[in-house]
XYZ file of C-alpha atoms in Angstrom:
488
model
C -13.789 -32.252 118.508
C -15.878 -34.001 115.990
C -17.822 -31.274 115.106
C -15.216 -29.580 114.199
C -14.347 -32.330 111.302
C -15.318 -31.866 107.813
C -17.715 -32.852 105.902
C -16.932 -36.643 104.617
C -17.739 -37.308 100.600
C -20.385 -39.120 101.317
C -22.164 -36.682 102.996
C -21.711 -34.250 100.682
C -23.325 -36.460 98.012
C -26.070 -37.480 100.681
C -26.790 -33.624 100.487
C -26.618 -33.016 97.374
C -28.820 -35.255 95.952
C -32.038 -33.552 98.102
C -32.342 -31.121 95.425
C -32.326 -33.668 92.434
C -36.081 -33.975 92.151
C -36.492 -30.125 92.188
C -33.951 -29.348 89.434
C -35.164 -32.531 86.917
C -38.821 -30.864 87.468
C -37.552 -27.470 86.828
C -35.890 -28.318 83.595
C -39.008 -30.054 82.160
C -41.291 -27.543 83.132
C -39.561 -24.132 81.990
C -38.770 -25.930 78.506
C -41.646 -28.127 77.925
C -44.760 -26.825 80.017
C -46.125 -24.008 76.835
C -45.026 -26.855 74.030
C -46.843 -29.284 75.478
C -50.332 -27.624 76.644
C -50.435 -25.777 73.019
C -48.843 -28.258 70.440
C -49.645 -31.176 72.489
C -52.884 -30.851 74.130
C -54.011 -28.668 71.713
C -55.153 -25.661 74.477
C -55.869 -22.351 73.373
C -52.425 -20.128 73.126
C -53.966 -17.684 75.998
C -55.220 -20.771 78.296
C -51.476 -22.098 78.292
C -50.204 -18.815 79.254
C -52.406 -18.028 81.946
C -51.413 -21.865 83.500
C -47.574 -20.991 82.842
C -48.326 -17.719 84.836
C -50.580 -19.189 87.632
C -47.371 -21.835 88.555
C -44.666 -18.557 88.356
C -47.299 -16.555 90.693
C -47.786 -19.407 93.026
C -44.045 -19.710 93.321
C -43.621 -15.908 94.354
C -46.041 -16.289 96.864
C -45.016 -19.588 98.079
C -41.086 -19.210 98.445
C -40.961 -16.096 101.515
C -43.889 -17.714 103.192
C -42.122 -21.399 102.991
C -39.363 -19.701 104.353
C -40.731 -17.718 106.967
C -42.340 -21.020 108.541
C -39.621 -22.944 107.552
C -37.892 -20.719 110.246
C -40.288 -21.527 113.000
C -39.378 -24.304 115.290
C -41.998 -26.656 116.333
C -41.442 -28.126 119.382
C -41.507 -32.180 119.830
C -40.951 -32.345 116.021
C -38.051 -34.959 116.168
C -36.952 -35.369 112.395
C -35.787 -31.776 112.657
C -37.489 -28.688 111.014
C -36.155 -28.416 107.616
C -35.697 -32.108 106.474
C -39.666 -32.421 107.527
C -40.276 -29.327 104.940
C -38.349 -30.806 102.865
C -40.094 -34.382 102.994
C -43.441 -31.907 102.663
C -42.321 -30.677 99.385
C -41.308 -33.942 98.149
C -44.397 -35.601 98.486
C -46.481 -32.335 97.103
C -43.778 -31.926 94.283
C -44.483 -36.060 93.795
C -48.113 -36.627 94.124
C -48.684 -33.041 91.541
C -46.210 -33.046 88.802
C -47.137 -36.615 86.519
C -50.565 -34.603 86.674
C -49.406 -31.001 85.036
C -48.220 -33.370 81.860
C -51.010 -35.815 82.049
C -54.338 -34.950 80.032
C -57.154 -34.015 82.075
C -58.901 -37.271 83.264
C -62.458 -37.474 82.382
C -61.951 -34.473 79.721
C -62.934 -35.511 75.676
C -62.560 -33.760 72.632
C -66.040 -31.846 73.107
C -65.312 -30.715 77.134
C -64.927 -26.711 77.069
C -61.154 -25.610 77.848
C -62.328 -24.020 80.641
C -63.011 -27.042 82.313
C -59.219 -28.418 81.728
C -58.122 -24.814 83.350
C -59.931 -25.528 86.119
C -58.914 -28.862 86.513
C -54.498 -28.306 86.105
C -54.563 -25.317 88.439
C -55.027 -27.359 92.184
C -51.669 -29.273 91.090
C -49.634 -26.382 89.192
C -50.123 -24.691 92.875
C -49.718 -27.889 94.780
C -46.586 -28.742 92.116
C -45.353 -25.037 92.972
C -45.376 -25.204 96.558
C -44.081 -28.451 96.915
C -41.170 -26.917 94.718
C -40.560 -24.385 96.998
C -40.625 -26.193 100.437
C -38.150 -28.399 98.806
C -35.943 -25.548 97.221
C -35.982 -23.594 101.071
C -35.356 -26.096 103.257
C -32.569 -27.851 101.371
C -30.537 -24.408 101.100
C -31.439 -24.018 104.730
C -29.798 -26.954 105.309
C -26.442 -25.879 104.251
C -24.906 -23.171 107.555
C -26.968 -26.834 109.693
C -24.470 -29.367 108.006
C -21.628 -26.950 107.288
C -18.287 -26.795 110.149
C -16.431 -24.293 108.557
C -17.001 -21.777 105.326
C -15.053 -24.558 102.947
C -17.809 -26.890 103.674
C -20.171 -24.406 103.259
C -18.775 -23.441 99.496
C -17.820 -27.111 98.855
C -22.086 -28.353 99.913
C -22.626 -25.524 97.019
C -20.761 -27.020 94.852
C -21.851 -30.208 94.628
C -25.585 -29.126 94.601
C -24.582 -27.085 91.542
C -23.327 -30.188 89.708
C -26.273 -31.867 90.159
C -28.319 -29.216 88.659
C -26.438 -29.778 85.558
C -26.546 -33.391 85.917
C -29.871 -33.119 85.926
C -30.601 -30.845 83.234
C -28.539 -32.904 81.069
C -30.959 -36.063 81.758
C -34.014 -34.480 81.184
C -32.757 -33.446 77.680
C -30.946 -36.551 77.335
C -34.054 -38.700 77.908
C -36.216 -36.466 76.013
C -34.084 -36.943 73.233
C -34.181 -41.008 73.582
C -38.086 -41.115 74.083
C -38.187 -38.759 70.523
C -35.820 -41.197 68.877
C -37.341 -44.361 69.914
C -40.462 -42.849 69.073
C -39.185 -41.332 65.243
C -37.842 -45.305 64.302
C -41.164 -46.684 65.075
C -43.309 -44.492 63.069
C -41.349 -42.744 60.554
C -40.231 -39.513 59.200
C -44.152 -38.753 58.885
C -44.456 -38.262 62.716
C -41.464 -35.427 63.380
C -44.248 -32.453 64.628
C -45.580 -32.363 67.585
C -49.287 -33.819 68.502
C -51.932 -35.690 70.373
C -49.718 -38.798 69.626
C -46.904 -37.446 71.432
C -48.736 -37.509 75.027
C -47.103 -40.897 75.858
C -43.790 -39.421 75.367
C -44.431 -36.267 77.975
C -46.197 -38.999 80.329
C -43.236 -41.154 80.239
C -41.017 -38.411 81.018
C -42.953 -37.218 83.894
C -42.662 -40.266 85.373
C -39.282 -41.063 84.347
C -38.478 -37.394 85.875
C -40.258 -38.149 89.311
C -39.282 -41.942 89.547
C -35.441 -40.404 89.779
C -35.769 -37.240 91.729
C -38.168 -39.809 94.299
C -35.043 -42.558 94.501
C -32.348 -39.191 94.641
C -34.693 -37.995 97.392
C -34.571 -41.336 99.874
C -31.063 -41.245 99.596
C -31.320 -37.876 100.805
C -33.207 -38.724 103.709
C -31.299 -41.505 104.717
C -27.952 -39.842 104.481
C -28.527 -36.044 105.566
C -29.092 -35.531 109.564
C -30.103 -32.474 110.566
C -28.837 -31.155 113.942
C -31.378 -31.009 117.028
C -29.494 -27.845 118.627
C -32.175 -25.480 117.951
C -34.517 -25.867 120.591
C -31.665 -26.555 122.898
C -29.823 -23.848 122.137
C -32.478 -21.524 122.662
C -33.551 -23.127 126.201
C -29.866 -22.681 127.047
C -29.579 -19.173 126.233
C -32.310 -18.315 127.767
C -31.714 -20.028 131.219
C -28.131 -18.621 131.044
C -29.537 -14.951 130.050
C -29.556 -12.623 133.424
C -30.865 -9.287 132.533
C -29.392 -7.141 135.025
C -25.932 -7.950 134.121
C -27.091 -7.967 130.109
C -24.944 -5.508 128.779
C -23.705 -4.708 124.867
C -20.064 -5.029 124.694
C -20.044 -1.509 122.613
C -20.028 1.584 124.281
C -21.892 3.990 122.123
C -25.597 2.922 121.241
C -25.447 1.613 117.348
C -27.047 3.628 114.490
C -30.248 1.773 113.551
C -30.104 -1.070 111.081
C -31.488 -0.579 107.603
C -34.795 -2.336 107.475
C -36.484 -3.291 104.565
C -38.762 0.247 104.258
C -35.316 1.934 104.054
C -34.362 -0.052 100.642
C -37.892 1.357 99.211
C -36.247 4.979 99.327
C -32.746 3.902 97.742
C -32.472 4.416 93.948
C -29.874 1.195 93.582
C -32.489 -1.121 94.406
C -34.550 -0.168 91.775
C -31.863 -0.131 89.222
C -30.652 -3.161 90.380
C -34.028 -4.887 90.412
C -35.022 -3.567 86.974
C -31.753 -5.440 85.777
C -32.030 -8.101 87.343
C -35.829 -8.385 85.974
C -34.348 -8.110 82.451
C -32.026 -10.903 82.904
C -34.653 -12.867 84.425
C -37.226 -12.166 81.505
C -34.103 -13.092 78.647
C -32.827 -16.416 80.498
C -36.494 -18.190 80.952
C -38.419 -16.641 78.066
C -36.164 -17.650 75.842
C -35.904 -21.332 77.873
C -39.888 -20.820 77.398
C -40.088 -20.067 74.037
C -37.543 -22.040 72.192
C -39.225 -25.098 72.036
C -42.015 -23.440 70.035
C -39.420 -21.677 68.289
C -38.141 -24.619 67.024
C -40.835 -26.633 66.071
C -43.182 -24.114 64.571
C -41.204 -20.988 62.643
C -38.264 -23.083 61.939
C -40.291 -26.415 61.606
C -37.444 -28.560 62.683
C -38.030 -32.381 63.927
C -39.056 -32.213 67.600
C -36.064 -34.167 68.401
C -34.463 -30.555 68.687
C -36.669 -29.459 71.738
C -34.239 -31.719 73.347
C -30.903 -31.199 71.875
C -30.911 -27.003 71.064
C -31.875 -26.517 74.682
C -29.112 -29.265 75.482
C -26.507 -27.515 73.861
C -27.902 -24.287 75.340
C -27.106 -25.696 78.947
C -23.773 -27.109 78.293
C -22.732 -24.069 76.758
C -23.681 -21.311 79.766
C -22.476 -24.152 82.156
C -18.911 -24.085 80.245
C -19.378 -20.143 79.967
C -19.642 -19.937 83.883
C -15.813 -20.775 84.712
C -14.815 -18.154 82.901
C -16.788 -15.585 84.865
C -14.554 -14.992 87.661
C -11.544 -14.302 85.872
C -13.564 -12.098 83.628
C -14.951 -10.432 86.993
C -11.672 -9.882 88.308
C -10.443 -8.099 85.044
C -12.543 -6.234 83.793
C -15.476 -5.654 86.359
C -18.864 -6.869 87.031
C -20.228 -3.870 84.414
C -18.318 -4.779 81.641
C -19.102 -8.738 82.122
C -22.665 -7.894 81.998
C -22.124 -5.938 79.165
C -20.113 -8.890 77.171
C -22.809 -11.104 77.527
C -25.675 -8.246 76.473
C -23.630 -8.666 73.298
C -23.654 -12.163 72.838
C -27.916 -11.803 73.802
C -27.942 -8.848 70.899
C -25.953 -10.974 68.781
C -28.145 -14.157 69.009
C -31.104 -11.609 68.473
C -29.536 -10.351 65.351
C -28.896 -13.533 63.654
C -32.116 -14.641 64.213
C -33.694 -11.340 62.609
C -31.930 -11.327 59.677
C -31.226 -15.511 58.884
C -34.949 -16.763 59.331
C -34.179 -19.884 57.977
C -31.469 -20.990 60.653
C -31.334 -24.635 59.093
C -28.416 -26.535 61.078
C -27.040 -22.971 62.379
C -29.051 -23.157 65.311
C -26.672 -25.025 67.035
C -24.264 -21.943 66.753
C -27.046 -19.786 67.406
C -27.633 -21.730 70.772
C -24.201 -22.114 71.895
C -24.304 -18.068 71.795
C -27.376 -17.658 73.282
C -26.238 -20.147 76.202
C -22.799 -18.454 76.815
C -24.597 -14.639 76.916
C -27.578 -16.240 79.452
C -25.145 -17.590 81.845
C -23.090 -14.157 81.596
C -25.432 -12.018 82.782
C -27.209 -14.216 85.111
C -24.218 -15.085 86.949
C -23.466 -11.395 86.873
C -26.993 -9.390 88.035
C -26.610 -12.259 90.822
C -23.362 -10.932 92.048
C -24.632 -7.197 91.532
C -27.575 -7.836 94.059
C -25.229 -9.665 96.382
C -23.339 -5.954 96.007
C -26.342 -4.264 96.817
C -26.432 -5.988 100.416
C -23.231 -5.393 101.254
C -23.478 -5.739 104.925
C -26.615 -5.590 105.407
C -27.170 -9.387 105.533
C -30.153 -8.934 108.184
C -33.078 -7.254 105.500
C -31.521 -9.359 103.056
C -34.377 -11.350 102.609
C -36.456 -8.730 101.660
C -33.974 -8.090 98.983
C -33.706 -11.227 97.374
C -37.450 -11.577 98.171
C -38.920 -8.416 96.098
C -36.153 -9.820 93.609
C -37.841 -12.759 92.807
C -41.400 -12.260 93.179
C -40.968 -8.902 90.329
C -38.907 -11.397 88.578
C -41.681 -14.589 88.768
C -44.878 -12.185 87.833
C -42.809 -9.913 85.228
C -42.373 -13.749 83.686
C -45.984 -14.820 83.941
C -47.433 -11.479 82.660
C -44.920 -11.871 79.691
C -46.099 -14.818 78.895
C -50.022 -13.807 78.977
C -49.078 -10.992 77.000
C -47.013 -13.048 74.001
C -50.019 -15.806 74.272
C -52.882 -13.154 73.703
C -51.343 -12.048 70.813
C -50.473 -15.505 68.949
C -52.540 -14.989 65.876
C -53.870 -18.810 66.079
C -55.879 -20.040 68.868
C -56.057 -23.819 67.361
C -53.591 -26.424 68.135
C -52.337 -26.901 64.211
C -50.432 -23.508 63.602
C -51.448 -21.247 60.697
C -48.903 -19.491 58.519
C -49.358 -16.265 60.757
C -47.550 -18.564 62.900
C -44.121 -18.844 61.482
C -43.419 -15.070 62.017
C -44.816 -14.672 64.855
C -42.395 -17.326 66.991
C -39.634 -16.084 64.847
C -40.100 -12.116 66.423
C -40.937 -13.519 69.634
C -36.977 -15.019 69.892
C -36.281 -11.829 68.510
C -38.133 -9.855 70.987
C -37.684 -11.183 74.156
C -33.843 -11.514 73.594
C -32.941 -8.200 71.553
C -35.874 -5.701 73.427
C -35.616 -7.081 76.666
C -31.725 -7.121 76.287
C -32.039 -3.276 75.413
C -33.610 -2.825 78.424
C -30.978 -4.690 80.795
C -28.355 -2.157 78.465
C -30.227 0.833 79.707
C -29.771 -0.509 83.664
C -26.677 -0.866 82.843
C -25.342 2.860 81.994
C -27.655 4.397 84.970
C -25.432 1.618 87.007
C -22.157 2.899 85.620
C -23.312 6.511 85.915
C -24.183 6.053 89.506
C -22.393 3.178 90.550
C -23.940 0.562 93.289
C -24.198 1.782 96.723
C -26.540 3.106 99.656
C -26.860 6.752 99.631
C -29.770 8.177 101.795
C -29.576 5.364 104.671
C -26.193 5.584 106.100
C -25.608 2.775 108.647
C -22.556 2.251 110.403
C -20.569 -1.277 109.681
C -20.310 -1.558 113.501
C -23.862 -1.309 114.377
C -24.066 -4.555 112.061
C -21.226 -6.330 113.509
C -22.495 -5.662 117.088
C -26.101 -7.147 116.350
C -26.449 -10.423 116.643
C -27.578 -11.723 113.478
C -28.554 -15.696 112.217
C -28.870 -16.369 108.352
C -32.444 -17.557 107.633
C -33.529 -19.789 105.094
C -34.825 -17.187 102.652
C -31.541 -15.234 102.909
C -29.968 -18.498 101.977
C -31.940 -18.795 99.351
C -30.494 -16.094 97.442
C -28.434 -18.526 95.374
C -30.970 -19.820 93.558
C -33.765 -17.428 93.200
């Protein structure tokens, strides 16, 4: 049968490439979004934190109740369910994000901040939900195109390495625009400024010119089945009720719904690490631009290289995990790459003056990110087991503890920066310089504690017992915020 055929290259690539414009966005706007509004626009340090946190907030909310409707078929829609959320997201994700690193239109130096707060938070939201219809239905996408569990792995796959292709261009052309930029005007102009709003313009629209073209090719190339609505007409024409029988004999033990995993004490320790991870990997993404420019006072062509090098390294650190997995255990990964976090912490606190350093400094904060993300992923994929049916609500409580533990970080650090101007005082230098410290070596403390209580009492369900065959006998379909797991 031809359904039964595999994927063909091209339609792998065709696939992959729906994501593009997500991931390029992604990149720009966990590294450069606090940078830019602060040393940039010149907004107070609290304002930019409280815009940082609106987008995470707005992406918590958005991504289950994408999903949920992404799940919903609407009859007589022809282009298929998930590619028209997808196109939805695109053109939200499109229209928003040149306008999150454009300054305000109609603002001047004398309009209150307020007033610019007001005016970014419509298209952080709009940006953020377009981002997440995007994110949803392309995953969702992936049991639609897939004929057997190789394609399935393989349509991973190639989404991955366009991830890193495009988190290597937005560095990349970051670092060219910087460049260009530095042999026009000198060695006078290496800080960031007002003057460097072109250069965040350009790559807005250098970002959402790409992801746009990488999209059409998606839309061209991907078709998305039309079985749903068929399939569901079919079964129930076919469906007689008085000869409806379960093919088990005893009645199965009732699934565990998502109240049970409230009253099981793995999900909280698993959720607690995975909120540490979470809080290392993008505050230190966050922060490291600022990091760079103002305690270490490095040319800004480093916002683009140190978090280049950053990437490469955790991408290159990621082969080795499932070896590492296989040897020692997922507790003792996690633990390998808490030391690597601890050890970038350390260095930091006692060598403020990194100088050219950083780069080795980077490479092992990269490597230990990429550990123990990889790793808390696999550990909550432990936690369902079986259970694949609440899954959702899982991966769901997951992320949205992860997203506002993020944004209310970020308030926090902001309300405390001892300089609410755009030029940075010397209270300043320190203050970046324990921030790295902090949100790598405290937060990484926390993760360690997780840890032991997971190694004391190892990952299972205890007070909900549920029988593997009452799961196997319920007939159970995957929905797009299950699938979603892998990224969030």
């Amino acid at each position: 049968m031809a359904d039964s055929a595999p994927l063909l290259l091209w339609q792998k690539l065709s696939y992959a490439t729906g994501h593009f414009l997500n991931d390029l966005c992604a990149s720009m706007w966990f590294t450069y979004f606090l940078v830019y509004f602060h040393s940039v626009l010149g907004f107070n340090s609290f304002y930019a934190g409280v815009l940082l946190m609106v987008g995470q907030i707005a992406d918590g909310i958005c991504t289950p109740l994408v999903g949920y409707e992404s799940d919903q078929h609407v009859v007589g829609l022809s282009y298929g369910r998930r590619k028209t959320w997808h196109l939805i997201g695109t053109l939200s994700v499109i229209i928003s994000f040149p306008f999150i690193f454009n300054p305000c239109l109609g603002c001047t130096e004398n309009t209150p901040q307020w007033v610019g707060l007001v005016y970014f938070i419509p298209f952080i939201i709009i940006f953020q939900f377009g981002w997440a219809s995007t994110q949803i239905s392309h995953l969702a996408l992936i049991p639609d195109l897939a004929k057997s569990e190789h394609d399935k792995v393989e349509l991973t796959a190639f989404r991955y390495a366009f991830t890193v292709l495009a988190n290597i261009f937005v560095y990349a052309a970051a670092w060219l625009l910087f460049h260009f930029q530095l042999d026009e005007t000198g060695p006078e102009n290496v800080h960031l400024g007002q003057q460097d709003i072109p250069i965040f313009r350009t790559l807005a629209l250098i970002v959402v010119g790409t992801g746009a073209l990488f999209s059409l090719l998606f839309h061209f190339g991907t078709k998305e089945k039309q079985s749903f609505q068929h399939l569901v007409e079919t079964e129930d024409q076919h469906r007689d009720p008085l000869h409806e029988q379960p093919e088990f004999s005893n009645p199965p033990k009732p699934l565990l719904l998502w109240k049970h995993w409230l009253l099981e004490p793995s999900f909280y320790q698993v959720a607690i690490l995975y909120m540490s991870t979470r809080l290392i990997v993008n505050l230190s993404q966050t922060y490291i631009a600022v990091f760079l420019t103002n305690s270490l006072h490095l040319p800004k062509n480093y916002i683009a290289t140190i978090p280049l090098v950053m990437y490469v390294s955790g991408f290159f650190s990621s082969f080795l995990m499932k070896p590492i997995n296989k040897w020692m255990g997922r507790n003792i990964t996690y633990f390998i790459g808490l030391l690597a976090i601890a050890a970038f912490s350390a260095w930091v606190a006692l060598e403020p003056n990194l100088g050219m350093s950083v780069y080795g400094a980077a490479v092992i904060l990269g490597s230990g990110s990429a550990t123990i993300l990889v790793t808390s992923l696999s550990m909550t994929a432990d936690l369902i087991g079986p259970h694949l049916h609440s899954a959702a609500f899982v991966y769901g409580a997951m992320s949205f503890t992860d997203k506002v533990a993020n944004g209310l970080a970020v308030v926090t650090i902001q309300s405390l920066h001892p300089c609410h101007t755009q030029l940075c005082c010397p209270a300043c230098i320190p203050f970046y310089h324990w921030v790295m410290v902090t949100i790598t070596g405290a937060v990484a403390l926390v993760g360690a504690l997780s840890l032991s209580s997971i190694m004391v009492w190892p990952i299972k369900v205890r007070f909900c017992k549920v029988s593997t065959s009452s799961i196997q006998n319920n007939f159970w379909t995957p929905s797009s915020q299950e699938i979603s797991a892998v990224s969030t």
